[in-house]
Every structure is written in structure tokens, then in C-alpha cells.
GROMACS .gro file of C-alpha atoms in nm:
model
  170
    1CYS     CA    1   0.234  -0.471  -1.453
    2ASP     CA    2   0.081  -0.381  -1.674
    3ASP     CA    3  -0.230  -0.184  -1.527
    4PHE     CA    4  -0.221   0.128  -1.348
    5ILE     CA    5  -0.553   0.273  -1.091
    6VAL     CA    6  -0.449   0.590  -0.934
    7ILE     CA    7  -0.663   0.658  -0.685
    8SER     CA    8  -0.697   0.992  -0.605
    9SER     CA    9  -0.932   1.288  -0.395
   10LYS     CA   10  -1.262   1.381  -0.581
   11ALA     CA   11  -1.078   1.742  -0.511
   12TYR     CA   12  -0.798   1.644  -0.739
   13HIS     CA   13  -0.943   1.401  -1.004
   14LYS     CA   14  -1.016   1.628  -1.268
   15LYS     CA   15  -0.623   1.753  -1.292
   16ILE     CA   16  -0.538   1.379  -1.166
   17GLU     CA   17  -0.677   1.230  -1.544
   18GLU     CA   18  -0.573   1.607  -1.705
   19PHE     CA   19  -0.285   1.488  -1.647
   20MET     CA   20  -0.310   1.160  -1.727
   21ASP     CA   21  -0.413   1.260  -2.084
   22TYR     CA   22  -0.162   1.470  -2.125
   23CYS     CA   23   0.065   1.193  -2.062
   24ASP     CA   24  -0.015   0.981  -2.275
   25SER     CA   25  -0.114   0.723  -1.970
   26SER     CA   26  -0.324   0.389  -1.958
   27TRP     CA   27  -0.365   0.492  -1.559
   28ARG     CA   28  -0.671   0.489  -1.500
   29VAL     CA   29  -0.857   0.730  -1.216
   30VAL     CA   30  -1.125   0.649  -0.929
   31SER     CA   31  -1.175   0.832  -0.680
   32PRO     CA   32  -1.343   0.668  -0.369
   33GLU     CA   33  -1.691   0.899  -0.179
   34LYS     CA   34  -1.386   0.924   0.169
   35ASP     CA   35  -1.051   0.968   0.145
   36THR     CA   36  -0.954   0.716   0.336
   37ILE     CA   37  -0.711   0.408   0.194
   38PRO     CA   38  -0.991   0.218   0.268
   39GLU     CA   39  -1.284   0.342   0.062
   40ALA     CA   40  -0.988   0.449  -0.196
   41LEU     CA   41  -0.932   0.061  -0.277
   42ALA     CA   42  -1.279  -0.059  -0.218
   43ALA     CA   43  -1.315   0.176  -0.507
   44MET     CA   44  -1.043  -0.005  -0.735
   45ALA     CA   45  -1.228  -0.357  -0.617
   46PRO     CA   46  -1.392  -0.329  -0.957
   47TYR     CA   47  -1.156  -0.255  -1.192
   48VAL     CA   48  -0.937  -0.538  -1.038
   49HIS     CA   49  -1.213  -0.735  -1.104
   50ALA     CA   50  -1.319  -0.683  -1.429
   51ARG     CA   51  -0.938  -0.735  -1.473
   52GLY     CA   52  -0.950  -1.061  -1.357
   53ARG     CA   53  -0.681  -1.016  -1.122
   54GLU     CA   54  -0.620  -1.235  -0.808
   55LYS     CA   55  -0.320  -0.980  -0.690
   56PHE     CA   56  -0.274  -0.629  -0.702
   57VAL     CA   57   0.002  -0.425  -0.523
   58VAL     CA   58  -0.092  -0.124  -0.354
   59ALA     CA   59   0.209   0.230  -0.329
   60LEU     CA   60   0.046   0.485  -0.129
   61GLY     CA   61   0.207   0.801  -0.315
   62ASP     CA   62   0.328   1.008  -0.071
   63CYS     CA   63   0.665   0.753   0.031
   64LEU     CA   64   0.990   0.715  -0.207
   65PHE     CA   65   1.196   0.443  -0.286
   66ASP     CA   66   1.535   0.406  -0.365
   67GLY     CA   67   1.653   0.001  -0.371
   68ARG     CA   68   1.477  -0.280  -0.363
   69PHE     CA   69   1.232  -0.539  -0.207
   70THR     CA   70   1.452  -0.882  -0.132
   71GLN     CA   71   1.087  -1.094  -0.190
   72GLY     CA   72   0.776  -1.044  -0.335
   73LEU     CA   73   0.422  -1.209  -0.243
   74LYS     CA   74   0.397  -1.573  -0.162
   75GLU     CA   75   0.181  -1.825  -0.325
   76TYR     CA   76   0.061  -1.828   0.005
   77ASP     CA   77   0.051  -1.538   0.150
   78ASP     CA   78  -0.316  -1.328   0.212
   79ALA     CA   79  -0.087  -1.008   0.217
   80ALA     CA   80   0.201  -0.826   0.244
   81ILE     CA   81   0.314  -0.547   0.318
   82GLY     CA   82   0.688  -0.382   0.277
   83THR     CA   83   0.880  -0.363   0.567
   84MET     CA   84   1.237  -0.154   0.694
   85GLN     CA   85   1.456  -0.274   0.993
   86SER     CA   86   1.384   0.020   1.285
   87ASP     CA   87   1.628   0.259   1.179
   88CYS     CA   88   1.341   0.471   1.019
   89ASP     CA   89   1.114   0.710   1.091
   90PHE     CA   90   0.849   0.531   1.395
   91GLY     CA   91   0.691   0.863   1.466
   92ARG     CA   92   0.504   0.887   1.111
   93SER     CA   93   0.446   0.508   1.077
   94TYR     CA   94   0.269   0.199   1.225
   95ALA     CA   95   0.546  -0.130   1.303
   96VAL     CA   96   0.549  -0.475   1.217
   97GLU     CA   97   0.615  -0.744   1.468
   98VAL     CA   98   0.815  -1.022   1.214
   99GLY     CA   99   0.843  -1.329   1.326
  100SER     CA  100   1.018  -1.669   1.147
  101MET     CA  101   0.998  -1.700   0.803
  102ASN     CA  102   0.942  -1.347   0.749
  103VAL     CA  103   0.534  -1.383   0.867
  104ALA     CA  104   0.379  -1.027   1.034
  105HIS     CA  105   0.218  -1.154   1.344
  106SER     CA  106   0.143  -0.767   1.478
  107THR     CA  107   0.099  -0.382   1.400
  108ILE     CA  108   0.217  -0.218   1.605
  109GLU     CA  109   0.513  -0.402   1.762
  110LYS     CA  110   0.898  -0.313   1.659
  111PRO     CA  111   1.129  -0.436   1.487
  112HIS     CA  112   1.076  -0.322   1.171
  113MET     CA  113   0.834  -0.030   1.000
  114GLY     CA  114   0.542  -0.074   0.778
  115LEU     CA  115   0.639   0.139   0.436
  116GLY     CA  116   0.308   0.250   0.288
  117CYS     CA  117   0.340   0.010   0.005
  118TYR     CA  118   0.164  -0.418   0.083
  119TRP     CA  119   0.070  -0.690  -0.165
  120PHE     CA  120  -0.242  -0.790  -0.190
  121ASN     CA  121  -0.511  -1.080  -0.319
  122PHE     CA  122  -0.880  -1.016  -0.417
  123SER     CA  123  -0.987  -1.145  -0.085
  124VAL     CA  124  -0.862  -0.855   0.102
  125PHE     CA  125  -1.179  -0.656  -0.006
  126ASP     CA  126  -1.395  -0.832   0.214
  127HIS     CA  127  -1.239  -0.671   0.484
  128PHE     CA  128  -1.298  -0.309   0.428
  129ALA     CA  129  -1.651  -0.272   0.531
  130TYR     CA  130  -1.522  -0.325   0.899
  131CYS     CA  131  -1.221  -0.200   0.868
  132ARG     CA  132  -1.112   0.288   0.925
  133GLY     CA  133  -0.743   0.187   0.825
  134ILE     CA  134  -0.532   0.080   0.587
  135THR     CA  135  -0.285  -0.104   0.942
  136GLU     CA  136  -0.647  -0.184   1.055
  137VAL     CA  137  -0.629  -0.407   0.746
  138ILE     CA  138  -0.337  -0.523   0.797
  139GLN     CA  139  -0.446  -0.682   1.145
  140ARG     CA  140  -0.765  -0.749   1.089
  141ILE     CA  141  -0.632  -1.028   0.834
  142MET     CA  142  -0.391  -1.118   1.039
  143ASP     CA  143  -0.615  -1.187   1.326
  144THR     CA  144  -0.857  -1.448   1.053
  145SER     CA  145  -0.607  -1.639   1.049
  146GLY     CA  146  -0.471  -1.517   0.633
  147ILE     CA  147  -0.087  -1.482   0.628
  148VAL     CA  148   0.091  -1.137   0.588
  149SER     CA  149   0.438  -1.172   0.501
  150ALA     CA  150   0.664  -0.877   0.511
  151ILE     CA  151   0.864  -0.834   0.282
  152PRO     CA  152   1.266  -0.697   0.295
  153PHE     CA  153   1.265  -0.394   0.178
  154GLU     CA  154   1.670  -0.289   0.126
  155GLY     CA  155   1.757   0.093  -0.004
  156ASN     CA  156   1.685   0.432   0.066
  157TYR     CA  157   1.310   0.547   0.221
  158LEU     CA  158   1.085   0.856   0.291
  159ASN     CA  159   0.724   0.889   0.424
  160ALA     CA  160   0.708   1.293   0.225
  161THR     CA  161   0.458   1.384   0.489
  162TYR     CA  162   0.519   1.734   0.440
  163PRO     CA  163   0.706   1.940   0.164
  164SER     CA  164   1.023   1.991   0.430
  165ASP     CA  165   1.067   1.606   0.396
  166LEU     CA  166   1.190   1.607   0.047
  167ASP     CA  167   1.431   1.812   0.188
  168ARG     CA  168   1.589   1.515   0.393
  169TRP     CA  169   1.547   1.267   0.047
  170ALA     CA  170   1.809   1.532  -0.118
   0.00000   0.00000   0.00000
């Protein structure tokens, strides 16, 4: 990856932009009108399109990874979800049912937990107008005959929802 977009709420846009300037970073900061993931991703669509990117990766900022994803987006996939076996903290995440060839079938069933890391192609932007959350976007892609792969993660993962979660990471 050589293009990065940081999505921030309007309340923190200026602080994050200043931080990026301080780091002499080439990242762009984008703020959606509403603080929802589909709105945030829709706000970055013009930048993804302008750069001529057909595929892109989304990593949610509250998800910490120490390990590796064992494969990437396949040529025929419409989307992919980073997943991990069910011995994780399901209470804060949705789960996906994974079938043959690591294809996700549902965003509700276990045994694989969605990890807040997604691989998309540009067609995903067509689904945002119909969905309220990222789980609905993924389910809509599945329901409209799109192929959503599950990309297994091996290593340590933490969804840092609360400051006390960082103690568990240590």
C-alpha cells in the first residue's frame, strides 16, 4: 500500500490532520457528515476513485493485530473479511459462517469472528446507500451474489473498545 486515508469524525479532524503534518505523512484525512462506517467509507470514495484504485483495504482503528493474515483478496472476490477462530471475544464483534474455500456465508453465525479488517473492490460503494453498518454492507454483498472471502488471521488480536482493554493486550 502506498496511499493512505485516515477517516476521522469532524470533532477530531483538525487534531489528526495536525498530527499527520507533524509526522510529515502523505496520508489524507477525511471526515464524513455522519459518524458511521458506511458514511466514512463513502467519504473516501472520491479519493479511491481519483487514484484509480479498484481494490483497497480498510482497517478499523480500534483493532490491534500482532500476527499475519494467511492470504489476500482473490481475483474473483467482491470483498473479504479478516477472521479468526471462535476462541476470541465474540461479545464485541460480529461473527461469520465460513464454508468451503473460505467463503463467508453469513455475518451472524459462528465459528469465525470478524476482525475489523476488510478487503474491498470499488463496487462496494454501491452498497453504502442501503446499509447502516459495515456488517450490513458485508451481508448485502453476500445477498446480492457477491463473493466474500474469509481471510484467516494467525496471531494475537484485540478489539480495543475501552481503555481497560489495553491492559489485556499487555
